[in-house]
C-alpha cells in the first residue's frame, strides 16, 4: 500500500505528482470518510490473499449491489462512486506557533474536545499524560466533513474554537482556527508558500486575555510552591 501526494489545479484539471510514501499516512481517515473503505482492514485482507474485487467495501465503492458478489471489477476502466462530501483535517501538535512552530514538551492536564456527527478526533495522550521532548510532536488529529469544502471548513473551525488543551505544552489549535477564517483559505487561493509567508510576516497574531494569563500564572506558581513544600 502507498500514499500518493500530488497537487491539483482546479482551473486546468491538471495533476502534479509530489511523492509516493509506501505506507498509510495519518490522514488516511480522510480517504476512509470519502470512500467508506477501511484502509487498514483492506491491507490486512490483501495480506491474507483476498482479491480486492471480493471485498464488500471495495465492491460498494465501485457501485456494486450488496447481493452482487461475483461480477468482476476492471479497476483501470470502471468508474467508482464519486464522493458526495468534502473532508478536511487538522493535526494537533505540541508546537509553539509564536516561535516558528518549534516543538514543546511537558505535561498535559486536560484535553477538551467534543465529537459530533460531522466532526471527530482522536488523541494519543489522555488526562495527566504528557509529550516527551524526544517524541513526535503530534498527539491528536481532528477531521470534519460536509457537503462541500465550505461546510467542512466551518465545521472544523467550530470544533477547534471549542477545543481546549491545558498543560505545559504549547499547541497551534487557536492558530489553526485563525487560518481557517482567513479570506485566502476561504477562497481556496492559497499556494504552497502561503503558510511560510504568514509565519515570516507574522500575519496571524493570537490574542490572549490578560486577566486569564495572570490568573493561570498565579495558579501555576501556587502549585509549584505547594509541591516544593511536600
PDB file of C-alpha atoms in Angstrom:
ATOM      1  CA  UNK A   1       0.000   0.000   0.000  1.00  0.00           C
ATOM      2  CA  UNK A   2       1.146   3.528  -0.624  1.00  0.00           C
ATOM      3  CA  UNK A   3       0.028   7.117  -0.247  1.00  0.00           C
ATOM      4  CA  UNK A   4       0.368   9.270  -3.352  1.00  0.00           C
ATOM      5  CA  UNK A   5       0.737  13.000  -2.738  1.00  0.00           C
ATOM      6  CA  UNK A   6       0.018  15.459  -5.516  1.00  0.00           C
ATOM      7  CA  UNK A   7      -1.169  18.984  -6.243  1.00  0.00           C
ATOM      8  CA  UNK A   8      -4.316  19.578  -8.269  1.00  0.00           C
ATOM      9  CA  UNK A   9      -5.018  22.680 -10.340  1.00  0.00           C
ATOM     10  CA  UNK A  10      -8.804  23.088 -10.205  1.00  0.00           C
ATOM     11  CA  UNK A  11      -8.816  25.559 -13.088  1.00  0.00           C
ATOM     12  CA  UNK A  12      -6.892  23.441 -15.586  1.00  0.00           C
ATOM     13  CA  UNK A  13      -7.725  19.993 -14.196  1.00  0.00           C
ATOM     14  CA  UNK A  14      -4.026  19.086 -14.142  1.00  0.00           C
ATOM     15  CA  UNK A  15      -2.296  16.936 -11.512  1.00  0.00           C
ATOM     16  CA  UNK A  16       1.277  17.465 -10.311  1.00  0.00           C
ATOM     17  CA  UNK A  17       2.942  14.474  -8.646  1.00  0.00           C
ATOM     18  CA  UNK A  18       4.844  15.151  -5.407  1.00  0.00           C
ATOM     19  CA  UNK A  19       5.806  11.838  -3.833  1.00  0.00           C
ATOM     20  CA  UNK A  20       4.783   8.293  -3.020  1.00  0.00           C
ATOM     21  CA  UNK A  21       5.040   7.010   0.560  1.00  0.00           C
ATOM     22  CA  UNK A  22       4.964   3.185   0.913  1.00  0.00           C
ATOM     23  CA  UNK A  23       2.642   3.320   3.921  1.00  0.00           C
ATOM     24  CA  UNK A  24      -0.594   4.813   5.142  1.00  0.00           C
ATOM     25  CA  UNK A  25      -0.408   8.446   6.158  1.00  0.00           C
ATOM     26  CA  UNK A  26      -2.004   9.670   9.384  1.00  0.00           C
ATOM     27  CA  UNK A  27      -4.583  11.421   7.198  1.00  0.00           C
ATOM     28  CA  UNK A  28      -5.961   8.103   5.926  1.00  0.00           C
ATOM     29  CA  UNK A  29      -9.301   8.715   7.759  1.00  0.00           C
ATOM     30  CA  UNK A  30      -9.921  11.440   5.146  1.00  0.00           C
ATOM     31  CA  UNK A  31      -9.901   8.810   2.412  1.00  0.00           C
ATOM     32  CA  UNK A  32     -11.947   6.440   4.566  1.00  0.00           C
ATOM     33  CA  UNK A  33     -14.654   9.049   5.169  1.00  0.00           C
ATOM     34  CA  UNK A  34     -14.866   9.817   1.450  1.00  0.00           C
ATOM     35  CA  UNK A  35     -14.842   6.220   0.243  1.00  0.00           C
ATOM     36  CA  UNK A  36     -16.304   4.378   3.262  1.00  0.00           C
ATOM     37  CA  UNK A  37     -13.458   1.881   2.863  1.00  0.00           C
ATOM     38  CA  UNK A  38     -11.460   0.794   5.924  1.00  0.00           C
ATOM     39  CA  UNK A  39      -7.890   1.044   4.619  1.00  0.00           C
ATOM     40  CA  UNK A  40      -6.035  -0.889   7.386  1.00  0.00           C
ATOM     41  CA  UNK A  41      -8.627  -3.686   7.135  1.00  0.00           C
ATOM     42  CA  UNK A  42      -8.217  -3.696   3.362  1.00  0.00           C
ATOM     43  CA  UNK A  43      -4.453  -4.035   3.753  1.00  0.00           C
ATOM     44  CA  UNK A  44      -4.887  -6.999   6.092  1.00  0.00           C
ATOM     45  CA  UNK A  45      -7.258  -8.703   3.662  1.00  0.00           C
ATOM     46  CA  UNK A  46      -4.795  -8.186   0.816  1.00  0.00           C
ATOM     47  CA  UNK A  47      -2.104  -9.746   3.005  1.00  0.00           C
ATOM     48  CA  UNK A  48      -4.429 -12.719   3.565  1.00  0.00           C
ATOM     49  CA  UNK A  49      -4.680 -13.210  -0.178  1.00  0.00           C
ATOM     50  CA  UNK A  50      -8.246 -11.940  -0.626  1.00  0.00           C
ATOM     51  CA  UNK A  51      -8.692 -10.225  -4.032  1.00  0.00           C
ATOM     52  CA  UNK A  52      -9.803  -6.590  -3.911  1.00  0.00           C
ATOM     53  CA  UNK A  53     -12.854  -7.316  -6.036  1.00  0.00           C
ATOM     54  CA  UNK A  54     -14.085  -9.780  -3.394  1.00  0.00           C
ATOM     55  CA  UNK A  55     -14.117  -7.232  -0.565  1.00  0.00           C
ATOM     56  CA  UNK A  56     -17.621  -5.851   0.209  1.00  0.00           C
ATOM     57  CA  UNK A  57     -16.454  -2.277   0.903  1.00  0.00           C
ATOM     58  CA  UNK A  58     -14.457  -2.159  -2.328  1.00  0.00           C
ATOM     59  CA  UNK A  59     -17.387  -3.540  -4.315  1.00  0.00           C
ATOM     60  CA  UNK A  60     -19.719  -0.942  -2.811  1.00  0.00           C
ATOM     61  CA  UNK A  61     -17.211   1.790  -3.672  1.00  0.00           C
ATOM     62  CA  UNK A  62     -17.419   0.666  -7.293  1.00  0.00           C
ATOM     63  CA  UNK A  63     -21.207   0.747  -7.265  1.00  0.00           C
ATOM     64  CA  UNK A  64     -21.824  -2.984  -6.972  1.00  0.00           C
ATOM     65  CA  UNK A  65     -25.071  -4.112  -5.331  1.00  0.00           C
ATOM     66  CA  UNK A  66     -24.804  -5.905  -1.979  1.00  0.00           C
ATOM     67  CA  UNK A  67     -26.172  -9.123  -3.456  1.00  0.00           C
ATOM     68  CA  UNK A  68     -23.735  -8.912  -6.384  1.00  0.00           C
ATOM     69  CA  UNK A  69     -20.788 -10.944  -5.170  1.00  0.00           C
ATOM     70  CA  UNK A  70     -19.278 -12.204  -8.397  1.00  0.00           C
ATOM     71  CA  UNK A  71     -19.317  -9.621 -11.213  1.00  0.00           C
ATOM     72  CA  UNK A  72     -15.741  -8.556 -11.998  1.00  0.00           C
ATOM     73  CA  UNK A  73     -14.309  -5.088 -11.409  1.00  0.00           C
ATOM     74  CA  UNK A  74     -11.984  -3.596 -14.012  1.00  0.00           C
ATOM     75  CA  UNK A  75     -10.069  -1.240 -11.725  1.00  0.00           C
ATOM     76  CA  UNK A  76      -8.351   0.612 -14.570  1.00  0.00           C
ATOM     77  CA  UNK A  77     -11.564   1.088 -16.527  1.00  0.00           C
ATOM     78  CA  UNK A  78     -14.604   1.034 -14.212  1.00  0.00           C
ATOM     79  CA  UNK A  79     -15.705   4.243 -12.522  1.00  0.00           C
ATOM     80  CA  UNK A  80     -16.083   4.338  -8.766  1.00  0.00           C
ATOM     81  CA  UNK A  81     -18.884   6.104  -6.913  1.00  0.00           C
ATOM     82  CA  UNK A  82     -17.804   9.749  -6.792  1.00  0.00           C
ATOM     83  CA  UNK A  83     -17.732  11.147  -3.218  1.00  0.00           C
ATOM     84  CA  UNK A  84     -20.587  13.486  -2.351  1.00  0.00           C
ATOM     85  CA  UNK A  85     -18.828  15.202   0.532  1.00  0.00           C
ATOM     86  CA  UNK A  86     -15.651  17.083   1.430  1.00  0.00           C
ATOM     87  CA  UNK A  87     -13.297  16.232   4.298  1.00  0.00           C
ATOM     88  CA  UNK A  88     -10.690  18.436   5.955  1.00  0.00           C
ATOM     89  CA  UNK A  89      -8.252  17.532   8.724  1.00  0.00           C
ATOM     90  CA  UNK A  90      -6.111  19.324  11.300  1.00  0.00           C
ATOM     91  CA  UNK A  91      -3.070  17.896  13.041  1.00  0.00           C
ATOM     92  CA  UNK A  92      -2.897  18.727  16.748  1.00  0.00           C
ATOM     93  CA  UNK A  93       0.725  19.091  17.812  1.00  0.00           C
ATOM     94  CA  UNK A  94       2.791  20.281  20.749  1.00  0.00           C
ATOM     95  CA  UNK A  95       4.308  23.123  18.738  1.00  0.00           C
ATOM     96  CA  UNK A  96       4.615  26.810  19.515  1.00  0.00           C
ATOM     97  CA  UNK A  97       3.078  28.951  16.731  1.00  0.00           C
ATOM     98  CA  UNK A  98       4.652  32.078  18.268  1.00  0.00           C
ATOM     99  CA  UNK A  99       8.156  30.638  17.834  1.00  0.00           C
ATOM    100  CA  UNK A 100       8.207  29.212  14.328  1.00  0.00           C
ATOM    101  CA  UNK A 101       6.284  26.095  15.378  1.00  0.00           C
ATOM    102  CA  UNK A 102       9.158  24.739  17.435  1.00  0.00           C
ATOM    103  CA  UNK A 103       8.252  21.558  19.353  1.00  0.00           C
ATOM    104  CA  UNK A 104       7.496  21.832  23.054  1.00  0.00           C
ATOM    105  CA  UNK A 105       7.254  19.168  25.734  1.00  0.00           C
ATOM    106  CA  UNK A 106       5.674  18.721  29.131  1.00  0.00           C
ATOM    107  CA  UNK A 107       2.594  17.502  30.944  1.00  0.00           C
ATOM    108  CA  UNK A 108      -0.979  17.716  29.686  1.00  0.00           C
ATOM    109  CA  UNK A 109      -3.595  18.130  32.388  1.00  0.00           C
ATOM    110  CA  UNK A 110      -6.718  18.126  30.233  1.00  0.00           C
ATOM    111  CA  UNK A 111      -7.943  17.916  26.636  1.00  0.00           C
ATOM    112  CA  UNK A 112     -11.450  19.189  25.986  1.00  0.00           C
ATOM    113  CA  UNK A 113     -12.890  18.091  22.673  1.00  0.00           C
ATOM    114  CA  UNK A 114     -16.448  17.213  21.712  1.00  0.00           C
ATOM    115  CA  UNK A 115     -17.043  14.958  18.705  1.00  0.00           C
ATOM    116  CA  UNK A 116     -20.159  15.428  16.589  1.00  0.00           C
ATOM    117  CA  UNK A 117     -21.839  13.817  13.597  1.00  0.00           C
ATOM    118  CA  UNK A 118     -19.705  15.877  11.206  1.00  0.00           C
ATOM    119  CA  UNK A 119     -16.501  16.130  13.236  1.00  0.00           C
ATOM    120  CA  UNK A 120     -14.443  13.639  15.217  1.00  0.00           C
ATOM    121  CA  UNK A 121     -10.929  13.388  16.573  1.00  0.00           C
ATOM    122  CA  UNK A 122      -8.514  11.112  18.357  1.00  0.00           C
ATOM    123  CA  UNK A 123      -5.672  11.802  20.765  1.00  0.00           C
ATOM    124  CA  UNK A 124      -2.682   9.698  21.792  1.00  0.00           C
ATOM    125  CA  UNK A 125      -2.371  11.458  25.148  1.00  0.00           C
ATOM    126  CA  UNK A 126      -5.007  11.390  27.861  1.00  0.00           C
ATOM    127  CA  UNK A 127      -5.544  13.440  31.006  1.00  0.00           C
ATOM    128  CA  UNK A 128      -2.406  13.733  33.151  1.00  0.00           C
ATOM    129  CA  UNK A 129      -0.300  12.485  30.257  1.00  0.00           C
ATOM    130  CA  UNK A 130       2.492  14.328  28.534  1.00  0.00           C
ATOM    131  CA  UNK A 131       4.690  14.875  25.491  1.00  0.00           C
ATOM    132  CA  UNK A 132       8.298  13.712  25.804  1.00  0.00           C
ATOM    133  CA  UNK A 133      10.981  16.005  24.443  1.00  0.00           C
ATOM    134  CA  UNK A 134      12.235  13.265  22.101  1.00  0.00           C
ATOM    135  CA  UNK A 135       8.767  12.171  20.919  1.00  0.00           C
ATOM    136  CA  UNK A 136       6.907  13.211  17.786  1.00  0.00           C
ATOM    137  CA  UNK A 137       5.094  16.461  18.445  1.00  0.00           C
ATOM    138  CA  UNK A 138       1.743  15.312  17.016  1.00  0.00           C
ATOM    139  CA  UNK A 139      -0.632  13.960  19.652  1.00  0.00           C
ATOM    140  CA  UNK A 140      -4.023  14.380  18.015  1.00  0.00           C
ATOM    141  CA  UNK A 141      -5.986  14.668  14.814  1.00  0.00           C
ATOM    142  CA  UNK A 142      -9.354  16.269  14.074  1.00  0.00           C
ATOM    143  CA  UNK A 143     -11.453  15.504  10.988  1.00  0.00           C
ATOM    144  CA  UNK A 144     -14.529  17.361   9.755  1.00  0.00           C
ATOM    145  CA  UNK A 145     -16.745  16.685   6.772  1.00  0.00           C
ATOM    146  CA  UNK A 146     -19.569  18.473   4.997  1.00  0.00           C
ATOM    147  CA  UNK A 147     -21.477  18.547   1.745  1.00  0.00           C
ATOM    148  CA  UNK A 148     -18.785  20.837   0.291  1.00  0.00           C
ATOM    149  CA  UNK A 149     -15.450  22.426   1.215  1.00  0.00           C
ATOM    150  CA  UNK A 150     -17.043  25.465   2.863  1.00  0.00           C
ATOM    151  CA  UNK A 151     -19.305  23.335   5.044  1.00  0.00           C
ATOM    152  CA  UNK A 152     -16.352  21.186   6.132  1.00  0.00           C
ATOM    153  CA  UNK A 153     -14.247  24.283   6.823  1.00  0.00           C
ATOM    154  CA  UNK A 154     -16.910  25.767   9.085  1.00  0.00           C
ATOM    155  CA  UNK A 155     -17.321  22.502  10.989  1.00  0.00           C
ATOM    156  CA  UNK A 156     -13.582  22.200  11.608  1.00  0.00           C
ATOM    157  CA  UNK A 157     -13.248  25.851  12.636  1.00  0.00           C
ATOM    158  CA  UNK A 158     -16.122  25.449  15.125  1.00  0.00           C
ATOM    159  CA  UNK A 159     -14.571  22.302  16.584  1.00  0.00           C
ATOM    160  CA  UNK A 160     -11.164  23.953  17.011  1.00  0.00           C
ATOM    161  CA  UNK A 161     -12.662  27.039  18.641  1.00  0.00           C
ATOM    162  CA  UNK A 162     -14.422  24.835  21.184  1.00  0.00           C
ATOM    163  CA  UNK A 163     -11.319  22.739  21.824  1.00  0.00           C
ATOM    164  CA  UNK A 164      -9.030  23.354  24.779  1.00  0.00           C
ATOM    165  CA  UNK A 165      -5.681  21.813  25.726  1.00  0.00           C
ATOM    166  CA  UNK A 166      -4.429  22.596  29.246  1.00  0.00           C
ATOM    167  CA  UNK A 167      -0.849  21.810  30.217  1.00  0.00           C
ATOM    168  CA  UNK A 168       2.805  22.773  29.976  1.00  0.00           C
ATOM    169  CA  UNK A 169       2.958  22.457  26.199  1.00  0.00           C
ATOM    170  CA  UNK A 170       2.064  24.952  23.512  1.00  0.00           C
ATOM    171  CA  UNK A 171      -0.250  23.963  20.675  1.00  0.00           C
ATOM    172  CA  UNK A 172      -1.486  25.539  17.414  1.00  0.00           C
ATOM    173  CA  UNK A 173      -5.235  24.952  17.924  1.00  0.00           C
ATOM    174  CA  UNK A 174      -6.124  28.662  18.064  1.00  0.00           C
ATOM    175  CA  UNK A 175      -3.682  29.406  15.251  1.00  0.00           C
ATOM    176  CA  UNK A 176      -5.311  26.810  13.004  1.00  0.00           C
ATOM    177  CA  UNK A 177      -8.710  28.309  13.757  1.00  0.00           C
ATOM    178  CA  UNK A 178      -7.436  31.700  12.648  1.00  0.00           C
ATOM    179  CA  UNK A 179      -6.004  30.233   9.422  1.00  0.00           C
ATOM    180  CA  UNK A 180      -9.336  28.612   8.598  1.00  0.00           C
ATOM    181  CA  UNK A 181     -11.007  32.014   8.886  1.00  0.00           C
ATOM    182  CA  UNK A 182      -8.626  33.841   6.562  1.00  0.00           C
ATOM    183  CA  UNK A 183     -10.064  35.007   3.247  1.00  0.00           C
ATOM    184  CA  UNK A 184      -7.334  33.316   1.205  1.00  0.00           C
ATOM    185  CA  UNK A 185      -8.185  29.964   2.762  1.00  0.00           C
ATOM    186  CA  UNK A 186     -11.923  30.507   2.405  1.00  0.00           C
ATOM    187  CA  UNK A 187     -11.495  31.376  -1.270  1.00  0.00           C
ATOM    188  CA  UNK A 188      -9.024  28.500  -1.753  1.00  0.00           C
ATOM    189  CA  UNK A 189      -6.473  30.804  -3.380  1.00  0.00           C
ATOM    190  CA  UNK A 190      -3.581  29.559  -1.243  1.00  0.00           C
ATOM    191  CA  UNK A 191      -0.280  28.264  -2.622  1.00  0.00           C
ATOM    192  CA  UNK A 192       2.462  26.037  -1.226  1.00  0.00           C
ATOM    193  CA  UNK A 193       4.277  29.162   0.020  1.00  0.00           C
ATOM    194  CA  UNK A 194       1.187  30.698   1.659  1.00  0.00           C
ATOM    195  CA  UNK A 195       1.834  29.432   5.186  1.00  0.00           C
ATOM    196  CA  UNK A 196       5.560  30.225   5.007  1.00  0.00           C
ATOM    197  CA  UNK A 197       4.687  33.838   4.185  1.00  0.00           C
ATOM    198  CA  UNK A 198       2.229  34.071   7.094  1.00  0.00           C
ATOM    199  CA  UNK A 199       4.792  32.703   9.547  1.00  0.00           C
ATOM    200  CA  UNK A 200       7.527  35.000   8.221  1.00  0.00           C
ATOM    201  CA  UNK A 201       5.375  38.139   8.277  1.00  0.00           C
ATOM    202  CA  UNK A 202       3.508  37.171  11.474  1.00  0.00           C
ATOM    203  CA  UNK A 203       0.209  37.858   9.749  1.00  0.00           C
ATOM    204  CA  UNK A 204      -1.678  35.782  12.320  1.00  0.00           C
ATOM    205  CA  UNK A 205      -1.356  37.024  15.872  1.00  0.00           C
ATOM    206  CA  UNK A 206      -3.053  35.189  18.700  1.00  0.00           C
ATOM    207  CA  UNK A 207      -4.885  37.347  21.206  1.00  0.00           C
ATOM    208  CA  UNK A 208      -4.707  36.397  24.862  1.00  0.00           C
ATOM    209  CA  UNK A 209      -6.954  37.501  27.692  1.00  0.00           C
ATOM    210  CA  UNK A 210      -4.547  39.331  30.036  1.00  0.00           C
ATOM    211  CA  UNK A 211      -6.689  38.573  33.077  1.00  0.00           C
ATOM    212  CA  UNK A 212      -6.711  34.859  32.246  1.00  0.00           C
ATOM    213  CA  UNK A 213      -2.935  34.879  31.732  1.00  0.00           C
ATOM    214  CA  UNK A 214      -2.389  36.446  35.167  1.00  0.00           C
ATOM    215  CA  UNK A 215      -4.826  34.006  36.790  1.00  0.00           C
ATOM    216  CA  UNK A 216      -3.237  30.872  35.335  1.00  0.00           C
ATOM    217  CA  UNK A 217       0.266  32.167  36.091  1.00  0.00           C
ATOM    218  CA  UNK A 218      -0.757  32.641  39.724  1.00  0.00           C
ATOM    219  CA  UNK A 219      -2.261  29.155  39.881  1.00  0.00           C
ATOM    220  CA  UNK A 220       0.878  27.661  38.331  1.00  0.00           C
ATOM    221  CA  UNK A 221       3.111  29.463  40.829  1.00  0.00           C
ATOM    222  CA  UNK A 222       0.894  28.312  43.714  1.00  0.00           C
ATOM    223  CA  UNK A 223       1.135  24.707  42.561  1.00  0.00           C
ATOM    224  CA  UNK A 224       4.910  24.979  42.281  1.00  0.00           C
ATOM    225  CA  UNK A 225       5.104  26.355  45.820  1.00  0.00           C
ATOM    226  CA  UNK A 226       2.808  23.648  47.192  1.00  0.00           C
ATOM    227  CA  UNK A 227       4.789  20.863  45.508  1.00  0.00           C
ATOM    228  CA  UNK A 228       8.091  22.208  46.808  1.00  0.00           C
ATOM    229  CA  UNK A 229       6.825  22.029  50.386  1.00  0.00           C
ATOM    230  CA  UNK A 230       5.786  18.382  50.168  1.00  0.00           C
TER     231      UNK A 230
END
